[in-house]
mmCIF file of C-alpha atoms in Angstrom:
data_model
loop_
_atom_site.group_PDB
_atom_site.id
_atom_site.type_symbol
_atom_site.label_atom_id
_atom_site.label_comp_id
_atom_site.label_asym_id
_atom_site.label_seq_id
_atom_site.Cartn_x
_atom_site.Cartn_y
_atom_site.Cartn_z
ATOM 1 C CA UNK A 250 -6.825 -21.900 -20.742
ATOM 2 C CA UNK A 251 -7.570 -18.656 -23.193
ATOM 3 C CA UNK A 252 -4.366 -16.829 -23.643
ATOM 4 C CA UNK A 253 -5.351 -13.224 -22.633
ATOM 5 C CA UNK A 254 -3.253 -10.224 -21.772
ATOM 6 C CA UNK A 255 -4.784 -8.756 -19.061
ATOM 7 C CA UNK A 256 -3.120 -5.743 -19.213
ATOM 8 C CA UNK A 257 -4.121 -4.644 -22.555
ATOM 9 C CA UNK A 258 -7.568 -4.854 -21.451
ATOM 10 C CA UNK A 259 -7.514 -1.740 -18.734
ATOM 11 C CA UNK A 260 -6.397 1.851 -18.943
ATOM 12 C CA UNK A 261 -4.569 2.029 -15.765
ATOM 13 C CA UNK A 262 -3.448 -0.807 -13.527
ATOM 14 C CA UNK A 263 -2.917 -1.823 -9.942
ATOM 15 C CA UNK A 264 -3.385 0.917 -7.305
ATOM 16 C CA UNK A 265 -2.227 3.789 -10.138
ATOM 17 C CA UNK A 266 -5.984 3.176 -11.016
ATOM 18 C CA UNK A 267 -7.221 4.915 -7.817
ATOM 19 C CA UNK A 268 -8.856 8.276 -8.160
ATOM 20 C CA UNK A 269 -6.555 10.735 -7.267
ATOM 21 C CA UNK A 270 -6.046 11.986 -3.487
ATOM 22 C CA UNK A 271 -7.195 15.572 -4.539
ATOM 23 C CA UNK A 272 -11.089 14.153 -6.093
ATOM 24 C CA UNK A 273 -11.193 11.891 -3.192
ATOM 25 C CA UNK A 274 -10.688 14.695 -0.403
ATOM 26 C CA UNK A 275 -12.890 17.019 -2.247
ATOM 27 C CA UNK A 276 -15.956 14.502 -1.601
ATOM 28 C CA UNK A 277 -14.995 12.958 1.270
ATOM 29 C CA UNK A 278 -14.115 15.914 3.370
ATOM 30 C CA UNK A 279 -17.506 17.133 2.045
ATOM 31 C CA UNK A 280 -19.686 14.318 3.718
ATOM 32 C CA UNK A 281 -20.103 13.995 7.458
ATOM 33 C CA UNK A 282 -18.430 11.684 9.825
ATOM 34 C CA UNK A 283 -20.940 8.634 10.629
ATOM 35 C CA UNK A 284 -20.093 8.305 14.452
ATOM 36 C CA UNK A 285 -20.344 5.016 16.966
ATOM 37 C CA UNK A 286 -19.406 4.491 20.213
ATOM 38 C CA UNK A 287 -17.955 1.081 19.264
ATOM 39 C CA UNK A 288 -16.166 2.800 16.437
ATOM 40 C CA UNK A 289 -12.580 3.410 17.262
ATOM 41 C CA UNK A 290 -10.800 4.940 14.601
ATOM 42 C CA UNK A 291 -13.107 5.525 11.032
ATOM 43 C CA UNK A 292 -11.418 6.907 7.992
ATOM 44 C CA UNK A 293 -11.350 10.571 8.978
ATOM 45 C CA UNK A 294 -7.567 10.099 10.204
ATOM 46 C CA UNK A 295 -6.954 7.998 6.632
ATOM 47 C CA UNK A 296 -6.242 5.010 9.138
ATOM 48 C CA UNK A 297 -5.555 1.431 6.539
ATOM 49 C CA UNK A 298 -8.376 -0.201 8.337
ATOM 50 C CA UNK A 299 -11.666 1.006 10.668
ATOM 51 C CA UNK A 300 -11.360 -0.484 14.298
ATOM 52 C CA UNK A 301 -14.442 -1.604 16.126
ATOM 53 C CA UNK A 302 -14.700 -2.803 19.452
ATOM 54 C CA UNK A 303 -16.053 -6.536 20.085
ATOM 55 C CA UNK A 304 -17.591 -7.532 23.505
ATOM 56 C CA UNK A 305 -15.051 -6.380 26.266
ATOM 57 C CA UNK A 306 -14.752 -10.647 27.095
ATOM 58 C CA UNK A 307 -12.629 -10.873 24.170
ATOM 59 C CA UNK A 308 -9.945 -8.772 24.749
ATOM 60 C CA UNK A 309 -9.900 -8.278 21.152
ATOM 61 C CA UNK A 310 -10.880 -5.125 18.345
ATOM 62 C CA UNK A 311 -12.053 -6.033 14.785
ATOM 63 C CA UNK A 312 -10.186 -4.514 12.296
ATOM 64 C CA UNK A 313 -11.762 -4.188 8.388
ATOM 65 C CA UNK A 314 -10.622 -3.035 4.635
ATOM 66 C CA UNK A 315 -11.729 -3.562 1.269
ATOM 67 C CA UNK A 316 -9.097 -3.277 -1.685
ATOM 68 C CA UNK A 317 -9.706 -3.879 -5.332
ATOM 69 C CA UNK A 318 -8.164 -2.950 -8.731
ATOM 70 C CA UNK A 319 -7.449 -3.472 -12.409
ATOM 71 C CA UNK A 320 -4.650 -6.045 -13.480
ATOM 72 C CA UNK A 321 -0.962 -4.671 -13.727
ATOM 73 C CA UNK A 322 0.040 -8.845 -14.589
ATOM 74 C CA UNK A 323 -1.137 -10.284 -17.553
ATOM 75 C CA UNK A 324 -0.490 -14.142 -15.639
ATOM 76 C CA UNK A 325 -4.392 -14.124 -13.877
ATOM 77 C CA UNK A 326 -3.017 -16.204 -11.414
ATOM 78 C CA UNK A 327 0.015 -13.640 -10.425
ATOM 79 C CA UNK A 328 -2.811 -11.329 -10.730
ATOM 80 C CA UNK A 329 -5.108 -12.740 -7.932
ATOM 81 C CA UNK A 330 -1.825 -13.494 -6.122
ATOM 82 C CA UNK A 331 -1.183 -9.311 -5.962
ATOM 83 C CA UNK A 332 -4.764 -8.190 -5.440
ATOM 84 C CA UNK A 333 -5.275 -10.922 -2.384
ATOM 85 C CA UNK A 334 -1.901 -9.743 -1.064
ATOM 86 C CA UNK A 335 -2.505 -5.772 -1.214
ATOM 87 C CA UNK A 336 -5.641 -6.400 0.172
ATOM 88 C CA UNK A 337 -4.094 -8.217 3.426
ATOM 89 C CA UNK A 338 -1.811 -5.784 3.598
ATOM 90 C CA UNK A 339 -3.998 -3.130 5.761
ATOM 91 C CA UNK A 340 -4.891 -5.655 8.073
ATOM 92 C CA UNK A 341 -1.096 -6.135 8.408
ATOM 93 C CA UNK A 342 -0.429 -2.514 8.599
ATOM 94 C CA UNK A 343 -2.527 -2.141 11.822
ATOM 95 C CA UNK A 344 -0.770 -4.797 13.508
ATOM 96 C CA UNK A 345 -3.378 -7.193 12.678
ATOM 97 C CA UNK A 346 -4.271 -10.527 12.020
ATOM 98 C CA UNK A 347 -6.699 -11.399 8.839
ATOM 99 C CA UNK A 348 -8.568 -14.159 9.337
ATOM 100 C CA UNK A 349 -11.866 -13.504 6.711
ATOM 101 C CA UNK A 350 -12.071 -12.106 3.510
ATOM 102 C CA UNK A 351 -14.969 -11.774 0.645
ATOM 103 C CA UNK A 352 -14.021 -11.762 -2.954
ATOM 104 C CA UNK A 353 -15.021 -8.727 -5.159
ATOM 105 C CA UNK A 354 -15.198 -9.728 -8.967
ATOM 106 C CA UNK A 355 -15.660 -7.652 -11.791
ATOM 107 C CA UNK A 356 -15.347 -9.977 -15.088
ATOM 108 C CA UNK A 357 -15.423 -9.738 -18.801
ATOM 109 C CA UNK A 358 -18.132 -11.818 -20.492
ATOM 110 C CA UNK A 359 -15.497 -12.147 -23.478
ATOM 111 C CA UNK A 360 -13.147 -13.967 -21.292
ATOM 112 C CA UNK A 361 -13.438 -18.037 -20.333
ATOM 113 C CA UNK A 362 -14.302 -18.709 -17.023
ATOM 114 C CA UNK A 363 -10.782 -20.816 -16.820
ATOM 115 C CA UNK A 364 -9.389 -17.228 -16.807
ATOM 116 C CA UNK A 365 -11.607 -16.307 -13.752
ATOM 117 C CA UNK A 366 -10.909 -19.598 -11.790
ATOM 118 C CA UNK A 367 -7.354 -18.770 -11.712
ATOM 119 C CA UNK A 368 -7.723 -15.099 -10.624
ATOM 120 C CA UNK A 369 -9.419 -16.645 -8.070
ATOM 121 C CA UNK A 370 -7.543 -19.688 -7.445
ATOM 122 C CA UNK A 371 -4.473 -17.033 -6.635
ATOM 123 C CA UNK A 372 -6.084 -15.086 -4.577
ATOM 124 C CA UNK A 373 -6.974 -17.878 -2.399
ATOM 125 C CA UNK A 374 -2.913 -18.708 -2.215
ATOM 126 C CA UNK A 375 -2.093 -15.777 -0.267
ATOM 127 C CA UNK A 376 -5.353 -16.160 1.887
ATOM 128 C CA UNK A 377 -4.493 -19.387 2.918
ATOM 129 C CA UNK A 378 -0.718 -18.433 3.276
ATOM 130 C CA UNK A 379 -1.656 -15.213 5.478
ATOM 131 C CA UNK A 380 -3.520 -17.806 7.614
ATOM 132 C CA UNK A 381 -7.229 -16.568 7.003
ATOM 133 C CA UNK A 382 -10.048 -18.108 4.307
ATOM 134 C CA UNK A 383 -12.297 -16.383 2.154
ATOM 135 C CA UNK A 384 -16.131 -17.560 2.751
ATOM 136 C CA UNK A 385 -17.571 -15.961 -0.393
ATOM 137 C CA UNK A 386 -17.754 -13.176 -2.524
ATOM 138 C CA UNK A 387 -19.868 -10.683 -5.136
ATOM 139 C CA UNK A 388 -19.546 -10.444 -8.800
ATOM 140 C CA UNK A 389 -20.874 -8.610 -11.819
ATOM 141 C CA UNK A 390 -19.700 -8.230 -15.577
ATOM 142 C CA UNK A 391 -18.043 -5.664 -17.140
ATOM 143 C CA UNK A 392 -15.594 -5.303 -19.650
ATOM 144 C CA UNK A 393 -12.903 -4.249 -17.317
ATOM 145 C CA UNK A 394 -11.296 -7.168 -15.113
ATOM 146 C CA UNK A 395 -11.049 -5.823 -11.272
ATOM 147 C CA UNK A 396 -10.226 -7.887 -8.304
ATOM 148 C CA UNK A 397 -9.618 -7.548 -4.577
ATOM 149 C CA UNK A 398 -11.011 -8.091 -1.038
ATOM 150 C CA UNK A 399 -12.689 -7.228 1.757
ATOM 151 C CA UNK A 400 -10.886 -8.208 4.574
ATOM 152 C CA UNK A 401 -11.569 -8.784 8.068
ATOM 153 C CA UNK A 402 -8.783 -9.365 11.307
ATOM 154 C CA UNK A 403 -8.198 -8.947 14.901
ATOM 155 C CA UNK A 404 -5.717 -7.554 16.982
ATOM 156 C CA UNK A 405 -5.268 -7.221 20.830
ATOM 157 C CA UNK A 406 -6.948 -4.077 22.376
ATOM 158 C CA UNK A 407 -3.946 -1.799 22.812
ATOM 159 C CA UNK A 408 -1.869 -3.426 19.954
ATOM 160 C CA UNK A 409 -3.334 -2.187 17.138
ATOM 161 C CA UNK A 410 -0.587 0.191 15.095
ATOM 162 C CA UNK A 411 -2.385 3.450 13.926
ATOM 163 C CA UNK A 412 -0.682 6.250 11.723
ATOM 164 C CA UNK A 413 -1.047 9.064 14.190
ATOM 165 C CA UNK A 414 1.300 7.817 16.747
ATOM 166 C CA UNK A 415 4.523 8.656 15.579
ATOM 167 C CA UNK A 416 6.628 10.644 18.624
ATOM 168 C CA UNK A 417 9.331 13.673 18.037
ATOM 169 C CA UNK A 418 12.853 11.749 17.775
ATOM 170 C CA UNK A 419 11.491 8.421 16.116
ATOM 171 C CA UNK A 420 13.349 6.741 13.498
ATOM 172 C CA UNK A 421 11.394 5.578 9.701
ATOM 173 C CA UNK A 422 11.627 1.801 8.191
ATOM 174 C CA UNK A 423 10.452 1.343 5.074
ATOM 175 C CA UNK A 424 10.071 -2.362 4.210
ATOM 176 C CA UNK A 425 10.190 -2.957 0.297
ATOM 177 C CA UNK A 426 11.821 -0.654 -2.203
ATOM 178 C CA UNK A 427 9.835 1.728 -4.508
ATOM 179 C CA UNK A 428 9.270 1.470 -8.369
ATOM 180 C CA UNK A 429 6.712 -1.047 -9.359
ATOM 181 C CA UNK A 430 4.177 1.154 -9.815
ATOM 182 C CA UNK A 431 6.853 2.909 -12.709
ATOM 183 C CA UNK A 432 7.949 -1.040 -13.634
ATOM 184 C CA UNK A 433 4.210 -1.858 -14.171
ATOM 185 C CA UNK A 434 4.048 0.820 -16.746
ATOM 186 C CA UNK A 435 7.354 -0.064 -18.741
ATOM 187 C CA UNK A 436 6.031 -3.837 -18.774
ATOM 188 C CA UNK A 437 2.945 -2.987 -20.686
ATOM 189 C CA UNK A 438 4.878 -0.722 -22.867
ATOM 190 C CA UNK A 439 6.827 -3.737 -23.892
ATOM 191 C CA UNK A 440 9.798 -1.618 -22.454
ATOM 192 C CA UNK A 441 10.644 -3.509 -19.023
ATOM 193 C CA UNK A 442 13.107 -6.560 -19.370
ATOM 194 C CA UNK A 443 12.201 -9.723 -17.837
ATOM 195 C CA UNK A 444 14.214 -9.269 -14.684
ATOM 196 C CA UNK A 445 12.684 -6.118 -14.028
ATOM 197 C CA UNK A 446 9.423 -7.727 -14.362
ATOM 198 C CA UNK A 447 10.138 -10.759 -11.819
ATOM 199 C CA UNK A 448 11.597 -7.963 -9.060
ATOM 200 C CA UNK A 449 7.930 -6.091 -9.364
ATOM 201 C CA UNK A 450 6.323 -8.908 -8.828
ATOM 202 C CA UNK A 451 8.245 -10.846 -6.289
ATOM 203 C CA UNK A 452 7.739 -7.409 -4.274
ATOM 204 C CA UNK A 453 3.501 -7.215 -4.648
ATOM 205 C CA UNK A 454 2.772 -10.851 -3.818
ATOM 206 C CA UNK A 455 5.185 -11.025 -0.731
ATOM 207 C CA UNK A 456 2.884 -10.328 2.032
ATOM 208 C CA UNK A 457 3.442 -7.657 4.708
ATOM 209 C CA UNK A 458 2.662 -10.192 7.275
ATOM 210 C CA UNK A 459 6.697 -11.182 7.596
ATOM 211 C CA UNK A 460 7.558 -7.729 8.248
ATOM 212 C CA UNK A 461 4.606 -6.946 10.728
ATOM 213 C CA UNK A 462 6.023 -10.383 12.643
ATOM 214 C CA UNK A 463 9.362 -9.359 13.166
ATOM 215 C CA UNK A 464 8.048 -5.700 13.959
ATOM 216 C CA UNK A 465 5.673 -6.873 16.742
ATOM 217 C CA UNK A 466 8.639 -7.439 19.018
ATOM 218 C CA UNK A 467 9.499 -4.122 19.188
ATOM 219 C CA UNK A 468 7.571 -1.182 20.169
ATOM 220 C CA UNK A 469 5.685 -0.073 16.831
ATOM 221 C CA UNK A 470 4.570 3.399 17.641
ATOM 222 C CA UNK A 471 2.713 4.371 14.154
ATOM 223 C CA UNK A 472 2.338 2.380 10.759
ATOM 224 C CA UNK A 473 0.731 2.849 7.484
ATOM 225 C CA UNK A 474 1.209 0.475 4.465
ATOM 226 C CA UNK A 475 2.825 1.902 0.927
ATOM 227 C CA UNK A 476 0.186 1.444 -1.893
ATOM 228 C CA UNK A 477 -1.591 3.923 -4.823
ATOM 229 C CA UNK A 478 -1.236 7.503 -3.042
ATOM 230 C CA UNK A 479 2.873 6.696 -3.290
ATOM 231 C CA UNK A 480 5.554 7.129 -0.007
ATOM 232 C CA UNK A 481 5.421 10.951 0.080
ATOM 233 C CA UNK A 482 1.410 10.572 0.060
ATOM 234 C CA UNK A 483 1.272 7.665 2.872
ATOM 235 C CA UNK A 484 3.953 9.453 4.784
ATOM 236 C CA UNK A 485 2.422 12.626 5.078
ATOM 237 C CA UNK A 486 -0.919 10.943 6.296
ATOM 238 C CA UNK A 487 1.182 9.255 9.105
ATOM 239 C CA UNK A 488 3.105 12.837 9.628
ATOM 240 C CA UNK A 489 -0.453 14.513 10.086
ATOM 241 C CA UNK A 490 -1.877 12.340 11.793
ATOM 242 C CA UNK A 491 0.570 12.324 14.403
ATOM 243 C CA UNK A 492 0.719 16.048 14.404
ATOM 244 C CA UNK A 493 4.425 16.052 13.687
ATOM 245 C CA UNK A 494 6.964 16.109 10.251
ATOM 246 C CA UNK A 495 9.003 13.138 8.853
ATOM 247 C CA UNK A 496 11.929 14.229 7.412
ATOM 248 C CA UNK A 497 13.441 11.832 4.381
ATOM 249 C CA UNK A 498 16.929 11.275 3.635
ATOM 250 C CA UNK A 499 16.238 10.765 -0.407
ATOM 251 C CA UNK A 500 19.364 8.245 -0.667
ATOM 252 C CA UNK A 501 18.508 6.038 1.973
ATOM 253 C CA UNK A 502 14.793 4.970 0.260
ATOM 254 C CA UNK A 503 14.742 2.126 -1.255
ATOM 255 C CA UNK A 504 14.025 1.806 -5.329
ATOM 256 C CA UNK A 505 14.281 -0.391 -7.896
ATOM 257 C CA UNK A 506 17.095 0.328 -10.125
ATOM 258 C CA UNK A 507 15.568 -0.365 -13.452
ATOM 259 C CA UNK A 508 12.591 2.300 -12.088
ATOM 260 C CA UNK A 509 14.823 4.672 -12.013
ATOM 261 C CA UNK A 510 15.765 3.861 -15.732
ATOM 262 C CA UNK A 511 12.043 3.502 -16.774
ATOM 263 C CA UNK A 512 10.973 7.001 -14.957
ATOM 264 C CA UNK A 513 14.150 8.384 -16.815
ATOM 265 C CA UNK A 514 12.086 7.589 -20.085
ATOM 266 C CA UNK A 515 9.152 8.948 -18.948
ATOM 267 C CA UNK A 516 7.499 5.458 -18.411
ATOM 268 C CA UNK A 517 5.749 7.287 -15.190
ATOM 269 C CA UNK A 518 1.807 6.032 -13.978
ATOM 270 C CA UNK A 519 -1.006 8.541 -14.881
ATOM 271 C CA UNK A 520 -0.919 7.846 -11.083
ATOM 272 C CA UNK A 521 2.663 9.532 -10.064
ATOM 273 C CA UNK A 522 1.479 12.839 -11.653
ATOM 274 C CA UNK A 523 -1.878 12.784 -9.531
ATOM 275 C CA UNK A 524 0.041 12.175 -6.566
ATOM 276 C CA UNK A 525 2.357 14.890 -6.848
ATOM 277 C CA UNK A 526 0.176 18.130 -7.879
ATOM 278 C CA UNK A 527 -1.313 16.897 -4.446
ATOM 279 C CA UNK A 528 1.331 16.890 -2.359
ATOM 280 C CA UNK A 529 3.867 19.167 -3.691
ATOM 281 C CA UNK A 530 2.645 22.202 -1.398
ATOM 282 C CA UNK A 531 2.809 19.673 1.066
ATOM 283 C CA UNK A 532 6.388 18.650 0.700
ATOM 284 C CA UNK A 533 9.489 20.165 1.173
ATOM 285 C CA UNK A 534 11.728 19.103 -1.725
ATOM 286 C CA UNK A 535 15.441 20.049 -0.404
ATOM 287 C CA UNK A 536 18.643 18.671 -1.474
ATOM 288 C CA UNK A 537 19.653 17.212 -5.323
ATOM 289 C CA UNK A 538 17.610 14.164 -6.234
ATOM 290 C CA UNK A 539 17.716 14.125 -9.581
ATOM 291 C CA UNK A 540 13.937 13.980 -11.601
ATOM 292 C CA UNK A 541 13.873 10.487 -11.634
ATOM 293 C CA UNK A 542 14.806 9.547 -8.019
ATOM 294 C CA UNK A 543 11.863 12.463 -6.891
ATOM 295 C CA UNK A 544 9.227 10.828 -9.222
ATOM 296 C CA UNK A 545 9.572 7.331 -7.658
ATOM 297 C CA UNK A 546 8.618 9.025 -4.477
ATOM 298 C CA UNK A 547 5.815 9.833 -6.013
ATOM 299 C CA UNK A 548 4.767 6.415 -7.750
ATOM 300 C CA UNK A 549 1.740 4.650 -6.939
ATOM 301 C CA UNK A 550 2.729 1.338 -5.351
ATOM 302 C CA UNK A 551 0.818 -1.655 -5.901
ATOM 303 C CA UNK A 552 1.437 -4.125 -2.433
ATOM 304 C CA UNK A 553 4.232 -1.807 -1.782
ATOM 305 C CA UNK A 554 6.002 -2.339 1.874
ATOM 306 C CA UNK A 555 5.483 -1.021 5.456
ATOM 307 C CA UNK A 556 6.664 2.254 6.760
ATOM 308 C CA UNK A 557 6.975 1.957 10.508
ATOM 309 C CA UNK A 558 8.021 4.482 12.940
ATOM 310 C CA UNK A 559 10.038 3.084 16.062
ATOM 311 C CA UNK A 560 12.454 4.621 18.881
ATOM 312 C CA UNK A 561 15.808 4.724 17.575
ATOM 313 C CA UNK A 562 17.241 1.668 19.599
ATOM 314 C CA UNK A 563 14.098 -0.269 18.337
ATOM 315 C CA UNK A 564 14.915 1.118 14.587
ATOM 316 C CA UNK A 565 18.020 0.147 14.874
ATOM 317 C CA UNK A 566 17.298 -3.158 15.912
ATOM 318 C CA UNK A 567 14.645 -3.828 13.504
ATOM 319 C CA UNK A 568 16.970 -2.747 10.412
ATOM 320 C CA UNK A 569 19.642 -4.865 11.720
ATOM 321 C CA UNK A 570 17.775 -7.993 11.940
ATOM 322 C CA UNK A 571 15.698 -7.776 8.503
ATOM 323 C CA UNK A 572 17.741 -5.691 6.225
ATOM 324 C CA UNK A 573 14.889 -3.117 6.277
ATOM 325 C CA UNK A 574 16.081 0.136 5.778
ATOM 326 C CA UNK A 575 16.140 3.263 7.813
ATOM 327 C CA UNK A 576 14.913 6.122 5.622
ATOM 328 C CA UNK A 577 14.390 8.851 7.883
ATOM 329 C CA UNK A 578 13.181 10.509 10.961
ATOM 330 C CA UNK A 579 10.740 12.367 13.228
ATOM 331 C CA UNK A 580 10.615 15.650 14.352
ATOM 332 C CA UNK A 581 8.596 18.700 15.923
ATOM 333 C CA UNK A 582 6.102 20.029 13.457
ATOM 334 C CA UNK A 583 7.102 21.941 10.842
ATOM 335 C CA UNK A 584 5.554 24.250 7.681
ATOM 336 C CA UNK A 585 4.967 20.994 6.005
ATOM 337 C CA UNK A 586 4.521 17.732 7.058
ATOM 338 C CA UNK A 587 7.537 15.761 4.962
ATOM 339 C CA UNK A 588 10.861 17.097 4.266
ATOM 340 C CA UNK A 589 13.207 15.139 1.604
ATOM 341 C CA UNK A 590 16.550 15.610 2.073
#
């Protein structure tokens, strides 16, 4: 197979290479809602996947994302291996089961076909492993390599995890650390070590679905998945949503120890900055992180983990079974949605 470095051949990689939350708003908040009676939850509440109802027989809702991006592996195979698995992951983060997915291609007419085939042959890896097939796909050329899905799942009407319902007095579980978004950069600098590199990636391609499992025994009262608009960003959708503020104890997140070296040399995503001349005026930044430990909060994750919002006992539970972390709280509504502390 051509040796290719994938990464060398975008600008920005992974979910850092989504337009930033402040562009997006500005045209979506612009366009009006499309409305359907079968149409349970759209994107107005910045849900991970639309919910539409199926014949009442069924007893079931369809749930539906799409996910794509530049490389942030130079391996093709890792590559397809992180795309397939962010992809899955909304389907996850709604308390969902995938079970169908198209392939969306965008391929380099410089690059041997061997190089696709393995994009593709990864991909198909963490379909199969997440229990669901892919049954086709589109492609076109271009000179930037892109991959993803479009995923389709079901859940049980009445289980499906949205972000607005967190309730005053729940306790936050965040279910991989932060930092691969910061990694990602430092690896195509030629900075990142080799260990740092297999943490990043042994993070994206482990699929949400083991932490959804163990979560469905409990009582799951909001959800969102981590990925490009970084923790603060995701958090604050789930805190508005739910009409209510998350407050953060900084120490308790989880990060990746050599991302808080890399962000310390100012190996930070074009990605982190977007994110947080977004959602600065809508986060309260108390206490003494230093620089480093606030920008990971602000990095663009790429497959990052689930934040999930249980009772305390539940929490508490949850964290002691899995080694998931608590990272903070829920309370009454506030001047701004997220509080770090």
């Amino acid at each position: 197979m051509q040796e290719v470095r994938l990464t060398q051949m975008v600008k920005t990689s992974g979910c850092a290479a989504k337009l930033s939350p402040s562009q997006l708003h500005e045209v979506l908040d612009s366009l009006p809602v499309m409305k359907s009676p079968d149409l349970v939850e759209g994107y107005e509440g910045s849900d991970d996947a639309f919910v539409y109802s199926l014949d009442d027989t069924t007893g079931k809702v369809m749930l539906q994302t799409v996910d794509f991006f530049p490389p942030m592996v130079d391996d093709p195979y890792v590559f397809g291996q992180v795309a397939a698995a962010n992809a899955l992951s909304d389907i996850f983060a709604m308390g969902g089961q995938p079970k169908v997915a198209l392939n969306l291609v965008c391929f380099p007419s410089c690059l041997e076909l061997s190089v696709l085939r393995q994009i593709l042959l990864g991909g198909q890896s963490k379909v199969a492993e997440a229990g669901a097939v892919i049954a086709g796909g589109h492609t076109i050329s271009d000179p930037t390599p892109k991959y993803g899905l479009c995923v389709t799942g079901f859940a049980e009407v009445g289980n499906v995890w949205s972000n607005a319902g967190a309730r005053e007095g729940d306790v936050l579980v965040l279910t991989k650390p932060l930092g691969v978004g910061v990694i990602n950069t430092a690896v195509k600098a030629g900075v990142a070590s080799s260990q740092a590199a297999a943490k990043a990636i042994e993070s994206m391609t482990t699929l949400n679905g083991y932490a959804r499992d163990r979560a469905a025994a409990f009582s799951v009262h909001a959800a969102t998945d981590i990925t490009g608009f970084s923790l603060l960003g995701h958090a604050q959708e789930m805190a508005k949503a739910s009409g209510l503020t998350f407050v953060l104890e900084g120490h308790s997140i989880p990060l990746f120890a050599e991302a808080l070296e890399y962000s310390g040399m100012g190996m930070n995503p074009g990605g982190l900055y977007n994110n947080r001349e977004y959602l600065q005026p809508l986060v309260d930044m108390q206490g003494e992180l230093d620089q480093a430990h606030q920008d990971l909060l602000f990095d663009p994750q790429t497959s990052g983990g689930l934040l999930l919002s249980f009772s305390e006992a539940d929490a508490l539970a949850y964290s002691n079974q899995t080694g998931f972390p608590i990272i903070g709280y829920v309370t009454k509504q506030g001047e701004k949605a997220i509080q770090v502390r």
